[in-house]
Amino acid sequence: MTDGLTIAEASQRLGMTSHTLRYYERAGLLPPIPRTEGGLRRYRPEDVDFLRFLAKLRLMGMPIRQVRQYCELFRQGDETMGERRMLLEQHRAEVIQQIQGLQQNLEILNLKIELYEQGWKHGTSLSNDCSEKLRNLLEGKI
Amino acid sequence: MTDGLTIAEASQRLGMTSHTLRYYERAGLLPPIPRTEGGLRRYRPEDVDFLRFLAKLRLMGMPIRQVRQYCELFRQGDETMGERRMLLEQHRAEVIQQIQGLQQNLEILNLKIELYEQGWKHGTSLSNDCSEKLRNLLEGKI
DNA sequence: GGTTGACTTAGAGCGCACTCTAAGGGCGTA
DNA sequence: TACGCCCTTAGAGTGCGCTCTAAGTCAACC
């Protein structure tokens, strides 16, 4: 049978366990995967494509329930393309925010490390340039 | 008693619940917070500073167990400054990687959204510029 | 002194995303 | 035919990081 990959082959290509592949299907994150007469899954190229994109969504922090929503829209056909686009645009905005947050906090981490490089101690050389910047950033919000 | 903030005041300033503040202390993410005679926590400015930095570490995805390790080193005094610095540098490298990963996946998301804007359907216009780029990126790794 | 409300503790519960187990089926090779 | 391996399912278990509950204490105001 050359009409698709076994679950073991697919999981290897995708870098997930077969446990996870079954879990995703059961949880509705995938369209149902076709089976052999014996009931074994056979992953077609388009299933693998879908899973590859799904994996990226997960890596970008999209929660399972939103991936499921995306999959349900996908299965409803072409009329839902606008909705799917909106869902992705919304998530894109979140990813951009996440990156910005990380970059701001990275700046704080850089300053803290610089202070450690200067052999700085809490309460010492209060008028230090770094420690003042750090204090301002930390007090900035939350 | 003006020698520190109550847990309610501290939690408000820090944007965490008092449940979380107690949990962090119990889990060893904080040096022990001084108490009144009656046993109530009073957060000093340096405790709040520590918590502010801790919050940033958490936002940067540092797991609880590493924050605990940082806190333990902090409590051991100045001889551990080198180790603390190493711990932070290690985490900085992870954050930089995380940002890079997000930026790469964001590129994929951008292409996918662009395809939706073009009213693209799976299997249509295969020689489309975007869909080819997307395919290459998705097949790139994992 | 009584009431109110915030505080204390230990420990249970929750949501997420897997991850694994148990029990059984099917198939290919010796 | 027997062995071994990969597959199937439902469902239990895990690890993380909170989040909440129960039962009781403390402090301030009326």
Coordinates of N, CA and C in Angstrom, one line a residue, chain B residues 17-111:
Chain B
T17 N -1.7 37.8 42.2 CA -2.6 37.6 43.3 C -1.8 37.3 44.5
S18 N -2.4 37.5 45.7 CA -1.7 37.1 46.9 C -1.5 35.6 47.0
H19 N -2.4 34.9 46.4 CA -2.2 33.4 46.3 C -0.9 33.1 45.7
T20 N -0.6 33.8 44.6 CA 0.6 33.6 43.8 C 1.8 34.0 44.7
L21 N 1.8 35.1 45.4 CA 2.9 35.5 46.2 C 3.2 34.5 47.3
R22 N 2.2 34.0 47.9 CA 2.4 32.9 48.9 C 3.0 31.7 48.3
Y23 N 2.4 31.3 47.1 CA 2.9 30.1 46.4 C 4.4 30.3 46.1
Y24 N 4.8 31.5 45.6 CA 6.2 31.7 45.2 C 7.1 31.5 46.4
E25 N 6.7 32.1 47.5 CA 7.5 32.0 48.7 C 7.6 30.6 49.2
R26 N 6.5 29.9 49.3 CA 6.5 28.5 49.7 C 7.4 27.6 48.8
A27 N 7.4 28.0 47.5 CA 8.1 27.2 46.5 C 9.6 27.6 46.4
G28 N 10.0 28.5 47.3 CA 11.4 28.9 47.4 C 11.9 29.8 46.2
L29 N 10.9 30.6 45.6 CA 11.3 31.5 44.6 C 11.7 32.8 45.1
L30 N 11.4 33.0 46.4 CA 11.7 34.3 47.1 C 12.5 34.0 48.4
P31 N 13.3 34.9 48.8 CA 13.8 34.9 50.2 C 12.6 35.0 51.1
P32 N 12.7 34.4 52.3 CA 11.5 34.5 53.2 C 11.2 36.0 53.5
I33 N 9.9 36.3 53.4 CA 9.4 37.6 53.7 C 9.3 37.9 55.2
P34 N 9.8 39.0 55.7 CA 9.6 39.2 57.1 C 8.2 39.3 57.5
R35 N 7.9 39.0 58.8 CA 6.6 39.0 59.3 C 6.4 40.0 60.5
T36 N 5.2 40.4 60.7 CA 4.9 41.1 61.9 C 4.9 40.1 63.1
E37 N 4.7 40.7 64.3 CA 4.6 39.8 65.5 C 3.5 38.8 65.3
G38 N 2.4 39.3 64.7 CA 1.3 38.4 64.5 C 1.5 37.4 63.4
G39 N 2.6 37.4 62.6 CA 2.8 36.5 61.6 C 2.4 36.9 60.2
L40 N 2.0 38.2 60.1 CA 1.6 38.7 58.8 C 2.8 39.2 57.9
R41 N 2.8 38.9 56.6 CA 3.9 39.3 55.8 C 4.0 40.8 55.6
R42 N 5.2 41.3 55.6 CA 5.4 42.7 55.3 C 6.5 42.8 54.2
Y43 N 6.1 43.3 53.0 CA 7.1 43.3 51.9 C 7.9 44.6 51.9
R44 N 9.2 44.4 52.1 CA 10.1 45.6 52.0 C 10.4 46.0 50.6
P45 N 10.9 47.2 50.3 CA 11.2 47.6 48.9 C 12.1 46.6 48.2
E46 N 13.1 46.0 48.9 CA 13.9 45.1 48.2 C 13.2 43.8 47.8
D47 N 12.2 43.4 48.7 CA 11.4 42.2 48.3 C 10.6 42.5 47.0
V48 N 10.1 43.7 47.0 CA 9.3 44.1 45.8 C 10.2 44.1 44.6
D49 N 11.4 44.7 44.7 CA 12.4 44.7 43.6 C 12.6 43.2 43.1
F50 N 12.9 42.4 44.1 CA 13.2 41.0 43.7 C 12.0 40.4 42.9
L51 N 10.8 40.6 43.4 CA 9.6 40.1 42.8 C 9.4 40.7 41.4
R52 N 9.8 41.9 41.2 CA 9.6 42.6 39.9 C 10.5 41.9 38.9
F53 N 11.8 41.6 39.3 CA 12.7 40.9 38.4 C 12.2 39.5 38.2
L54 N 11.8 38.8 39.3 CA 11.3 37.5 39.1 C 10.2 37.4 38.1
A55 N 9.3 38.4 38.2 CA 8.2 38.4 37.2 C 8.6 38.5 35.8
K56 N 9.7 39.3 35.6 CA 10.3 39.3 34.2 C 10.9 38.0 33.8
L57 N 11.6 37.4 34.7 CA 12.1 36.0 34.4 C 11.0 35.1 34.0
R58 N 9.9 35.1 34.7 CA 8.8 34.2 34.4 C 8.2 34.6 33.0
L59 N 8.1 35.9 32.8 CA 7.5 36.3 31.5 C 8.5 35.9 30.3
M60 N 9.7 35.8 30.6 CA 10.7 35.3 29.6 C 10.7 33.8 29.5
G61 N 9.8 33.2 30.3 CA 9.7 31.7 30.1 C 10.6 30.9 31.0
M62 N 11.3 31.6 31.9 CA 12.2 30.8 32.8 C 11.3 29.9 33.7
P63 N 11.6 28.6 33.7 CA 10.7 27.7 34.6 C 11.0 28.0 36.1
I64 N 9.9 27.7 36.8 CA 9.9 27.8 38.3 C 11.2 27.3 38.9
R65 N 11.6 26.1 38.5 CA 12.8 25.4 39.2 C 14.1 26.2 38.9
Q66 N 14.2 26.9 37.8 CA 15.4 27.7 37.6 C 15.3 29.0 38.4
V67 N 14.1 29.6 38.5 CA 14.0 30.8 39.4 C 14.3 30.4 40.8
R68 N 13.9 29.2 41.2 CA 14.2 28.8 42.6 C 15.7 28.7 42.8
Q69 N 16.4 28.1 41.7 CA 17.9 28.0 41.8 C 18.5 29.4 41.9
Y70 N 18.0 30.3 41.1 CA 18.5 31.7 41.2 C 18.4 32.2 42.6
C71 N 17.2 32.0 43.2 CA 16.9 32.5 44.5 C 17.8 31.9 45.5
E72 N 18.0 30.6 45.4 CA 18.9 29.9 46.4 C 20.3 30.5 46.3
L73 N 20.8 30.7 45.1 CA 22.1 31.3 44.9 C 22.2 32.7 45.5
F74 N 21.1 33.5 45.3 CA 21.0 34.8 45.8 C 21.1 34.8 47.4
R75 N 20.5 33.9 48.0 CA 20.4 33.8 49.4 C 21.8 33.4 50.0
Q76 N 22.6 32.7 49.2 CA 23.9 32.2 49.6 C 24.9 33.4 49.7
G77 N 24.6 34.5 49.1 CA 25.5 35.7 49.2 C 26.3 35.9 48.0
D78 N 27.3 36.8 48.2 CA 28.1 37.4 47.1 C 29.0 36.4 46.4
E79 N 29.4 35.3 47.0 CA 30.3 34.4 46.3 C 29.6 33.7 45.1
T80 N 28.3 33.7 45.1 CA 27.5 33.0 44.1 C 27.2 34.0 42.9
M81 N 27.8 35.2 42.9 CA 27.4 36.1 41.8 C 27.8 35.6 40.4
G82 N 28.9 34.9 40.4 CA 29.3 34.3 39.1 C 28.3 33.2 38.6
E83 N 27.9 32.4 39.5 CA 26.9 31.4 39.1 C 25.6 32.0 38.7
R84 N 25.2 33.0 39.4 CA 23.9 33.7 39.1 C 24.0 34.3 37.7
R85 N 25.2 34.9 37.4 CA 25.4 35.5 36.1 C 25.3 34.4 35.0
M86 N 26.0 33.3 35.3 CA 25.9 32.2 34.3 C 24.5 31.7 34.0
L87 N 23.8 31.6 35.1 CA 22.4 31.2 35.0 C 21.6 32.1 34.1
L88 N 21.8 33.4 34.3 CA 21.1 34.4 33.5 C 21.6 34.5 32.1
E89 N 22.9 34.3 31.9 CA 23.4 34.3 30.5 C 22.8 33.1 29.7
Q90 N 22.7 32.0 30.4 CA 22.2 30.8 29.8 C 20.7 31.1 29.3
H91 N 20.0 31.7 30.2 CA 18.6 31.9 29.9 C 18.5 33.0 28.8
R92 N 19.4 33.9 28.8 CA 19.4 34.9 27.7 C 19.6 34.3 26.4
A93 N 20.4 33.3 26.3 CA 20.6 32.6 25.0 C 19.3 31.9 24.6
E94 N 18.6 31.3 25.6 CA 17.4 30.7 25.2 C 16.3 31.7 24.7
V95 N 16.3 32.8 25.4 CA 15.3 33.9 25.0 C 15.6 34.3 23.6
I96 N 16.9 34.5 23.3 CA 17.3 35.0 21.9 C 16.8 33.9 20.9
Q97 N 17.1 32.7 21.2 CA 16.6 31.6 20.3 C 15.1 31.6 20.1
Q98 N 14.4 31.8 21.2 CA 13.0 31.8 21.2 C 12.5 32.9 20.3
I99 N 13.1 34.1 20.4 CA 12.7 35.2 19.6 C 12.9 34.9 18.1
Q100 N 14.1 34.3 17.8 CA 14.4 34.0 16.4 C 13.4 33.0 15.9
G101 N 13.1 32.0 16.7 CA 12.1 31.0 16.2 C 10.8 31.6 15.9
L102 N 10.3 32.5 16.8 CA 9.0 33.2 16.6 C 9.1 34.0 15.3
Q103 N 10.2 34.6 15.1 CA 10.3 35.5 13.9 C 10.2 34.6 12.6
Q104 N 10.9 33.5 12.7 CA 10.8 32.6 11.5 C 9.4 32.1 11.3
N105 N 8.7 31.7 12.3 CA 7.4 31.2 12.2 C 6.4 32.3 11.8
L106 N 6.7 33.5 12.3 CA 5.9 34.6 11.9 C 5.9 34.8 10.4
E107 N 7.1 34.6 9.8 CA 7.2 34.7 8.3 C 6.3 33.7 7.6
I108 N 6.2 32.5 8.2 CA 5.3 31.5 7.6 C 3.9 31.9 7.7
L109 N 3.5 32.5 8.9 CA 2.2 32.9 9.1 C 1.8 34.1 8.2
N110 N 2.8 35.0 7.9 CA 2.6 36.1 7.0 C 2.3 35.5 5.6
L111 N 3.0 34.6 5.1 CA 2.8 34.0 3.8 C 1.4 33.3 3.7

